[in-house]
Amino acid sequence: MFENLCTLPLHADVFATALHPSEPLLTVGLSNGHVQTFRLPPSTSSDDSVDGDTSVLSDGKGYLETTWETKRHKGSCRCLAYSHDGSAMYSAGTDAIVKYFDPENGKVISKMAIPTTTTQADAPTLLHVLNPQSLLLGTDSGALHIVDLRDGRPGKKPAQTHFPHADYVSSVTPLPPTEESTSGFSKQWVSTGGTTLAVTDVRRGVLVRSEDQEDELLGACFVHGLGPKKMRGNGMMAIGSGSGILTLWDKGSWDDQQERIIVDGGKGGGESIDCVVAVPKDLGLGQKVVCGVGDGSLRVVDLVSREVDRSINLRHDDVEAVVSLAFDCENRLISAGGRTVKVWEELSELQASKNDDDDEEEDEDSDDESEEEADKGESSKRAAESDSDDDEDDSDDDGVEEMKRRAKRRKEAKSSKLGPMGAHGIMGFSGLD
C-alpha cells in the first residue's frame, strides 16, 4: 500500500511534528529544545520537472532541504502547530512557554507563559489551532486552555480553562461543524486523557465525559461516513489505547466505546497505539486508518471489515515507538519516532509515475521511427538527384539507422529488466517472468 519515499535522520529524539496546510513543509520539535523546518521532496506523481536520474525513488534515501533551524526552548520542545493558512506557527516546551513565530524563518514574535496552580511548571502536552480565533493548549495537569488569537497573536493568558480529565491531555480532535455553522469551523472537540474521553464546546465548556475505560486512551482521529445504521453520515472516533486495542466510538454516543479491534495482541496486552490517522479519501483506499504502534510498526486497519490488514508490513523503526502520524498536502504519510522521520507514498502513485516514464519512452521511440522514415525519404530524394553519391549516402544512412536501432533496443532491454514494480528494485531479476 505504502512505499518509503525517503528517511530523515535527526540529531535528537523527535517529540512533535507539524505539517504546513498547503506546502510540503515539515517542522519537527526535538528533545534538546531545537525546532527545524524541512522542505519535503516532490511527489513522484506530481513533479514533472525532475530528471529521471535524480528524482526521489522509494529507496528511502531521498534528500530533504533544511529551511531553518533554531534553539527554541530550554529543555525539550513538546508541541508544534501551524495556523489554518500556514502564515503563523506556535510551539510549547517543558520551560512552560508558548512561542508564536514566523514559519518562514523561525523568528519569534511573542511569548506566553503557561499558567499553573502549583509551584511546579505545568508542561504542555499538545497544541491545536481550532479556528483562526482559538488555540487549544493541553497540559500535564489535565488542564485544557483556550488561547484567544483575535489580536493576531496569543494573549498574555488563556481566555478560558477547562479540566476535562484528571490526567494529562493526550489528544484533541475537532468535530465537524454543524450544517447551521456560518464560519465553517468547528466549535466542539473530543479530547482524551488518562482513561476517559470528553467532549468540550468552545462556549459552553465540558459537555460530557465517558465512563472509565480502565485502559489509557492515546492517539485519536475522526472518520467520516461510518456511523451506525440509518446514520452512516454521522461518523465515528477511532482511538488507540495503551494495550494495543483500537476503540470505536459513534459520534454522539460518548458514554462508552461501541467496538474494539485488536491491533497488537498478546498476553497481558500488546504494544500501545500512540497515534492514529485516517487515510485520505483522495487515495481511493477505502475507510482505513493507520496506527502508530509502540514497537515501531505501522498497522493499517480497515474500519469497514473491522480487521487489521496483515498483508501490509510497514515499519518505522525496529526499536523506537511511532510518536506521530499525519498526511501532508500531497497525501503522503509522514511518520516520526526516535531520531527518524519517514515519508511514505501510496504505491499506486509511484507506479503511475513509472508508467508515465514508460509512456514518454514510447513517445520517444515513435519519434525515432518517424525520423527514420523521414531520413529514408530524404535519402531516396538525394539518390534521384545524384547517382554518383549513392554509395556514400547509403553508408551514412545505414550507420545512423543502426545507431538508432541499438538505442531503441537498449531502452527496451532496460525497461524489461525493471520488473513489475518499476524502478523501485523489487522483483527485477533477469529471466524471471
Coordinates of C-alpha atoms in Angstrom, one line a residue:
M1 CA 0.0 0.0 0.0
F2 CA 2.7 2.5 1.0
E3 CA 6.3 2.7 -0.1
N4 CA 9.1 4.5 1.8
L5 CA 10.0 7.6 -0.3
C6 CA 12.8 8.9 2.0
T7 CA 14.2 8.8 5.5
L8 CA 15.3 11.8 7.5
P9 CA 17.8 11.2 10.4
L10 CA 17.7 13.7 13.2
H11 CA 20.3 14.7 15.8
A12 CA 17.9 14.2 18.8
D13 CA 14.7 12.4 19.6
V14 CA 11.6 13.9 17.9
F15 CA 8.8 14.9 20.3
A16 CA 6.5 16.8 18.0
T17 CA 5.8 17.3 14.3
A18 CA 3.6 19.8 12.3
L19 CA 2.8 19.9 8.6
H20 CA 2.1 23.1 6.6
P21 CA -1.5 23.0 5.3
S22 CA -0.7 23.9 1.7
E23 CA 3.1 23.5 1.1
P24 CA 5.4 20.4 1.5
L25 CA 7.0 21.8 4.7
L26 CA 7.6 19.6 7.8
T27 CA 8.6 21.2 11.2
V28 CA 9.9 19.0 14.0
G29 CA 10.4 19.7 17.7
L30 CA 13.2 17.8 19.4
S31 CA 14.2 16.7 22.8
N32 CA 17.0 19.2 23.0
G33 CA 14.7 22.1 22.5
H34 CA 15.6 22.7 18.8
V35 CA 13.0 23.3 16.1
Q36 CA 13.7 22.5 12.5
T37 CA 11.8 23.0 9.3
F38 CA 12.4 20.9 6.2
R39 CA 11.1 21.1 2.7
L40 CA 10.0 17.6 1.7
P41 CA 11.0 16.1 -1.7
P42 CA 8.5 16.5 -4.5
S43 CA 5.9 13.8 -5.0
T44 CA 6.9 11.3 -7.8
S45 CA 3.3 11.5 -9.1
S46 CA 3.2 15.3 -9.3
D47 CA 6.6 16.5 -10.2
D48 CA 7.2 16.7 -14.0
S49 CA 10.4 18.8 -13.9
V50 CA 12.7 16.4 -12.0
D51 CA 15.1 14.5 -14.2
G52 CA 14.7 10.7 -14.2
D53 CA 18.2 10.1 -12.9
T54 CA 17.8 12.4 -9.9
S55 CA 14.1 12.0 -8.9
V56 CA 13.5 10.6 -5.4
L57 CA 12.5 6.9 -5.6
S58 CA 11.4 4.5 -2.9
D59 CA 14.8 3.6 -1.8
G60 CA 14.5 5.6 1.5
K61 CA 17.5 7.8 0.6
G62 CA 15.9 11.0 -0.7
Y63 CA 17.3 14.4 0.1
L64 CA 15.4 16.9 2.3
E65 CA 16.3 20.6 2.3
T66 CA 16.6 22.3 5.7
T67 CA 14.7 25.6 5.6
W68 CA 15.8 26.8 9.0
E69 CA 16.8 25.6 12.5
T70 CA 16.9 27.2 15.9
K71 CA 17.2 26.5 19.6
R72 CA 13.6 27.3 20.6
H73 CA 13.1 26.1 24.2
K74 CA 15.0 25.4 27.3
G75 CA 14.5 21.6 27.9
S76 CA 12.5 19.9 25.1
C77 CA 10.1 21.1 22.5
R78 CA 6.9 19.1 23.1
C79 CA 4.3 20.7 20.8
L80 CA 4.0 22.4 17.4
A81 CA 1.1 23.7 15.4
Y82 CA 0.5 25.7 12.2
S83 CA -2.3 28.2 11.8
H84 CA -5.1 27.3 9.4
D85 CA -3.5 29.2 6.5
G86 CA 0.1 28.4 7.4
S87 CA 1.0 32.1 8.0
A88 CA 1.8 31.6 11.7
M89 CA 3.3 28.9 13.9
Y90 CA 3.2 28.0 17.6
S91 CA 5.5 25.9 19.8
A92 CA 5.5 24.9 23.5
G93 CA 8.2 23.3 25.6
T94 CA 9.0 22.0 29.0
D95 CA 10.0 25.5 30.0
A96 CA 6.2 26.1 30.2
I97 CA 6.3 28.8 27.5
V98 CA 4.3 29.1 24.3
K99 CA 6.0 30.9 21.5
Y100 CA 4.4 32.4 18.4
F101 CA 6.8 32.8 15.4
D102 CA 7.1 33.3 11.7
P103 CA 7.1 29.9 9.9
E104 CA 9.3 31.2 7.1
N105 CA 12.3 31.9 9.2
G106 CA 11.5 30.9 12.7
K107 CA 11.7 34.4 14.2
V108 CA 9.8 34.7 17.5
I109 CA 7.1 37.4 17.5
S110 CA 5.6 36.9 21.0
K111 CA 5.6 34.6 24.0
M112 CA 3.1 33.4 26.6
A113 CA 3.7 31.7 30.0
I114 CA 1.6 28.6 30.7
P115 CA -0.3 29.2 33.9
T116 CA 0.0 26.7 36.8
T117 CA -2.0 26.2 40.0
T118 CA 1.1 24.8 41.9
T119 CA 4.7 25.8 42.4
Q120 CA 5.7 23.4 39.7
A121 CA 5.6 24.4 36.0
D122 CA 2.7 22.8 34.1
A123 CA 4.4 21.3 31.0
P124 CA 2.4 21.2 27.7
T125 CA 1.3 18.0 26.0
L126 CA -0.3 19.4 22.8
L127 CA -1.2 22.4 20.7
H128 CA -4.1 22.6 18.3
V129 CA -5.4 25.5 16.3
L130 CA -9.2 25.1 16.5
N131 CA -10.1 28.0 14.3
P132 CA -8.5 31.4 13.4
Q133 CA -9.6 32.8 16.7
S134 CA -8.8 29.9 19.1
L135 CA -5.6 27.9 20.1
L136 CA -6.1 24.9 22.3
L137 CA -3.3 24.1 24.8
G138 CA -3.3 20.8 26.8
T139 CA -1.1 20.2 29.8
D140 CA 0.3 17.5 32.1
S141 CA -2.2 18.5 34.9
G142 CA -5.2 17.8 32.7
A143 CA -5.9 21.4 32.0
L144 CA -7.2 22.5 28.6
H145 CA -6.6 26.2 27.9
I146 CA -8.3 28.2 25.2
V147 CA -6.0 30.9 24.0
D148 CA -7.5 33.9 22.1
L149 CA -5.9 34.7 18.8
R150 CA -8.2 37.5 17.6
D151 CA -5.5 40.1 18.1
G152 CA -3.3 38.2 15.6
R153 CA -1.1 36.7 18.3
P154 CA -1.7 34.7 21.5
G155 CA -2.9 36.7 24.5
K156 CA -0.8 37.1 27.6
K157 CA -3.0 34.5 29.4
P158 CA -5.7 32.0 28.3
A159 CA -9.2 33.3 27.8
Q160 CA -10.7 30.1 29.2
T161 CA -9.5 27.0 31.1
H162 CA -11.3 23.7 31.4
F163 CA -10.4 20.4 33.2
P164 CA -12.0 17.6 31.2
H165 CA -9.6 15.0 32.5
A166 CA -7.9 14.1 35.8
D167 CA -4.7 13.1 33.9
Y168 CA -2.7 14.7 31.1
V169 CA -4.4 15.5 27.8
S170 CA -3.2 13.0 25.2
S171 CA -5.2 14.1 22.1
V172 CA -7.6 16.7 20.8
T173 CA -9.7 16.0 17.7
P174 CA -12.2 18.7 16.4
L175 CA -15.7 17.5 15.5
P176 CA -17.1 18.5 12.0
P177 CA -19.0 21.8 12.1
T178 CA -22.8 21.5 12.0
E179 CA -24.9 22.4 8.9
E180 CA -26.0 25.5 10.7
S181 CA -22.4 26.8 11.1
T182 CA -21.8 30.0 9.2
S183 CA -18.0 30.1 9.8
G184 CA -17.2 26.6 8.6
F185 CA -15.0 26.0 11.6
S186 CA -15.6 23.5 14.5
K187 CA -16.7 24.8 17.9
Q188 CA -16.5 21.4 19.6
W189 CA -13.8 18.8 20.0
V190 CA -13.1 15.4 21.5
S191 CA -10.2 15.1 23.9
T192 CA -8.7 12.0 25.6
G193 CA -6.8 12.0 28.8
G194 CA -5.9 9.1 31.2
T195 CA -8.7 6.6 30.8
T196 CA -11.5 8.9 29.8
L197 CA -12.9 10.7 26.8
A198 CA -14.6 14.1 26.9
V199 CA -16.4 16.5 24.6
T200 CA -15.9 20.2 25.1
D201 CA -17.6 23.3 23.5
V202 CA -15.7 26.5 23.0
R203 CA -18.5 28.5 24.6
R204 CA -20.3 26.0 26.9
G205 CA -17.3 24.2 28.3
V206 CA -17.2 20.4 29.0
L207 CA -20.4 18.8 27.7
V208 CA -19.9 15.1 28.5
R209 CA -17.3 12.7 30.0
S210 CA -17.2 9.0 29.2
E211 CA -17.1 6.2 31.7
D212 CA -13.7 5.0 33.0
Q213 CA -12.3 2.7 30.2
E214 CA -9.8 1.0 32.5
D215 CA -7.2 1.5 29.7
E216 CA -5.2 4.5 28.8
L217 CA -6.6 6.4 25.7
L218 CA -3.9 7.9 23.5
G219 CA -4.0 8.9 19.8
A220 CA -7.3 9.6 18.1
C221 CA -8.9 10.7 14.8
F222 CA -12.4 11.3 13.4
V223 CA -13.6 9.2 10.4
H224 CA -16.5 10.4 8.3
G225 CA -19.3 8.3 6.9
L226 CA -19.1 5.3 9.3
G227 CA -21.9 5.9 11.8
P228 CA -24.5 3.4 12.9
K229 CA -27.1 2.0 10.6
K230 CA -29.5 4.7 9.2
M231 CA -27.0 7.3 10.3
R232 CA -24.0 6.5 8.2
G233 CA -23.1 10.1 7.7
N234 CA -22.7 10.6 11.4
G235 CA -19.1 9.5 11.6
M236 CA -17.1 7.9 14.4
M237 CA -14.0 8.4 16.5
A238 CA -11.1 5.8 16.3
I239 CA -9.0 6.0 19.5
G240 CA -5.9 3.9 20.2
S241 CA -5.3 2.5 23.7
G242 CA -2.3 1.6 25.8
S243 CA -3.0 -2.1 25.4
G244 CA -2.9 -2.2 21.6
I245 CA -6.7 -2.0 21.0
L246 CA -8.3 0.4 18.6
T247 CA -11.6 1.5 20.2
L248 CA -14.5 2.9 18.0
W249 CA -17.0 5.5 19.3
D250 CA -20.1 6.6 17.4
K251 CA -20.5 10.4 17.3
G252 CA -23.0 11.4 19.9
S253 CA -22.6 8.2 22.0
W254 CA -19.8 9.3 24.2
D255 CA -20.6 7.3 27.4
D256 CA -18.7 4.2 26.3
Q257 CA -17.0 2.7 23.3
Q258 CA -19.1 0.7 20.8
E259 CA -16.5 -1.7 19.3
R260 CA -12.9 -2.9 19.8
I261 CA -10.3 -4.0 17.2
I262 CA -7.2 -5.8 18.4
V263 CA -4.3 -4.2 16.6
D264 CA -1.5 -5.7 18.6
G265 CA -2.5 -8.6 20.9
G266 CA -0.7 -10.7 23.4
K267 CA -0.9 -12.0 26.9
G268 CA -1.4 -9.1 29.2
G269 CA -2.0 -6.7 26.3
G270 CA 0.0 -5.6 23.3
E271 CA 2.1 -2.6 22.4
S272 CA 0.4 0.8 22.8
I273 CA -1.2 2.7 19.9
D274 CA 0.3 6.1 20.4
C275 CA -1.1 7.8 17.2
V276 CA -3.9 7.2 14.7
V277 CA -4.5 9.0 11.3
A278 CA -7.3 8.5 8.8
V279 CA -6.3 7.6 5.2
P280 CA -7.5 10.5 2.9
K281 CA -10.4 9.7 0.6
D282 CA -8.4 11.1 -2.4
L283 CA -6.2 8.0 -2.3
G284 CA -9.2 5.8 -3.0
L285 CA -8.2 3.1 -0.5
G286 CA -11.5 3.0 1.4
Q287 CA -12.3 3.7 5.0
K288 CA -9.0 2.9 6.7
V289 CA -6.8 4.3 9.4
V290 CA -3.0 3.9 10.0
C291 CA -1.9 3.2 13.6
G292 CA 1.5 4.0 15.0
V293 CA 2.5 1.3 17.5
G294 CA 4.9 1.3 20.4
D295 CA 7.1 -1.3 18.7
G296 CA 7.9 1.0 15.8
S297 CA 5.5 -0.7 13.3
L298 CA 2.6 0.9 11.3
R299 CA -0.6 -1.1 11.2
V300 CA -3.4 -0.4 8.6
V301 CA -6.9 -1.1 9.9
D302 CA -10.0 -1.5 7.6
L303 CA -12.9 0.1 9.5
V304 CA -15.5 -1.4 7.2
S305 CA -14.4 -5.1 7.8
R306 CA -13.1 -4.2 11.3
E307 CA -9.9 -6.1 10.6
V308 CA -6.1 -5.3 10.5
D309 CA -4.6 -5.7 7.1
R310 CA -1.9 -8.3 7.9
S311 CA -0.6 -8.3 4.3
I312 CA 0.8 -4.8 4.8
N313 CA 4.1 -4.8 6.7
L314 CA 5.3 -1.3 7.4
R315 CA 8.0 -0.4 9.9
H316 CA 9.1 3.0 11.0
D317 CA 11.8 1.8 13.4
D318 CA 13.0 -1.5 14.9
V319 CA 13.1 -0.2 18.5
E320 CA 11.6 3.3 19.0
A321 CA 7.8 3.9 19.1
V322 CA 6.0 5.9 16.5
V323 CA 5.1 9.3 18.2
S324 CA 3.2 11.0 15.3
L325 CA 1.5 10.2 12.1
A326 CA 0.0 12.7 9.5
F327 CA -0.7 13.1 5.8
D328 CA 0.8 16.1 4.1
C329 CA -0.7 18.4 1.5
E330 CA 0.3 15.9 -1.3
N331 CA -1.4 12.9 0.6
R332 CA 1.9 11.4 1.7
L333 CA 2.2 9.7 5.0
I334 CA 4.7 11.2 7.5
S335 CA 5.8 9.1 10.4
A336 CA 8.1 10.2 13.2
G337 CA 9.7 8.4 16.2
G338 CA 13.1 8.1 17.8
R339 CA 15.6 10.1 15.8
T340 CA 13.9 9.4 12.4
V341 CA 11.2 10.9 10.2
K342 CA 10.0 8.8 7.2
V343 CA 8.0 9.9 4.2
W344 CA 5.7 7.2 2.7
E345 CA 3.9 7.4 -0.7
E346 CA 1.0 5.3 -1.8
L347 CA 2.3 2.6 -4.1
S348 CA -0.1 3.2 -7.0
E349 CA 1.1 6.8 -7.2
L350 CA 4.7 5.6 -7.5
Q351 CA 3.7 3.1 -10.2
A352 CA 1.7 5.7 -12.1
S353 CA 4.9 7.9 -12.2
K354 CA 6.8 4.9 -13.6
N355 CA 4.1 4.3 -16.2
D356 CA 4.3 7.9 -17.2
D357 CA 8.0 7.5 -17.8
D358 CA 7.3 4.4 -19.9
D359 CA 4.8 6.4 -22.0
E360 CA 7.5 9.1 -22.6
E361 CA 9.9 6.4 -23.7
E362 CA 7.3 5.1 -26.2
D363 CA 6.7 8.6 -27.5
E364 CA 10.5 8.9 -28.0
D365 CA 10.6 5.6 -29.8
S366 CA 7.8 6.7 -32.1
D367 CA 9.6 9.9 -32.8
D368 CA 12.7 7.9 -33.6
E369 CA 10.7 5.8 -36.1
S370 CA 9.3 8.9 -37.7
E371 CA 12.8 10.4 -38.0
E372 CA 14.0 7.1 -39.6
E373 CA 11.2 7.2 -42.2
A374 CA 12.0 10.9 -42.9
D375 CA 15.6 10.0 -43.3
K376 CA 14.7 7.2 -45.8
G377 CA 12.6 9.6 -47.8
E378 CA 15.3 12.2 -47.9
S379 CA 17.8 9.6 -48.9
S380 CA 15.7 8.5 -51.8
K381 CA 15.3 12.1 -52.9
R382 CA 19.1 12.6 -52.8
A383 CA 19.6 9.3 -54.7
A384 CA 17.4 10.6 -57.6
E385 CA 19.2 13.8 -57.8
S386 CA 22.8 12.4 -57.9
D387 CA 23.7 8.8 -58.8
S388 CA 27.4 9.5 -58.2
D389 CA 26.9 9.8 -54.3
D390 CA 24.7 6.7 -53.9
D391 CA 27.2 4.5 -52.1
E392 CA 28.4 7.2 -49.7
D393 CA 24.8 8.3 -48.8
D394 CA 23.6 4.8 -48.2
S395 CA 26.5 4.0 -46.0
D396 CA 25.9 7.1 -43.8
D397 CA 22.1 6.4 -43.6
D398 CA 22.7 2.8 -42.6
G399 CA 25.1 3.9 -39.8
V400 CA 22.6 6.4 -38.4
E401 CA 19.7 3.9 -38.6
E402 CA 21.8 1.2 -36.9
M403 CA 22.7 3.6 -34.0
K404 CA 19.0 4.4 -33.5
R405 CA 18.0 0.8 -33.6
R406 CA 20.7 0.0 -30.9
A407 CA 19.5 2.9 -28.7
K408 CA 15.9 1.6 -29.1
R409 CA 17.0 -2.0 -28.1
R410 CA 18.8 -0.6 -25.1
K411 CA 15.7 1.2 -23.9
E412 CA 13.6 -1.9 -24.4
A413 CA 16.1 -4.1 -22.6
K414 CA 16.4 -1.6 -19.6
S415 CA 12.6 -1.5 -19.4
S416 CA 12.2 -5.2 -19.4
K417 CA 14.7 -5.6 -16.5
L418 CA 12.9 -3.2 -14.2
G419 CA 10.4 -5.9 -13.3
P420 CA 6.7 -5.4 -12.3
M421 CA 7.5 -2.9 -9.6
G422 CA 9.2 -0.5 -12.0
A423 CA 12.3 1.4 -10.8
H424 CA 11.9 0.5 -7.2
G425 CA 14.1 -2.5 -7.2
I426 CA 11.6 -5.2 -6.3
M427 CA 11.5 -8.5 -8.3
G428 CA 13.7 -7.1 -11.1
F429 CA 15.7 -10.3 -11.8
S430 CA 16.6 -11.0 -15.4
G431 CA 15.0 -14.2 -16.8
L432 CA 12.1 -14.3 -14.3
D433 CA 8.5 -13.8 -15.7

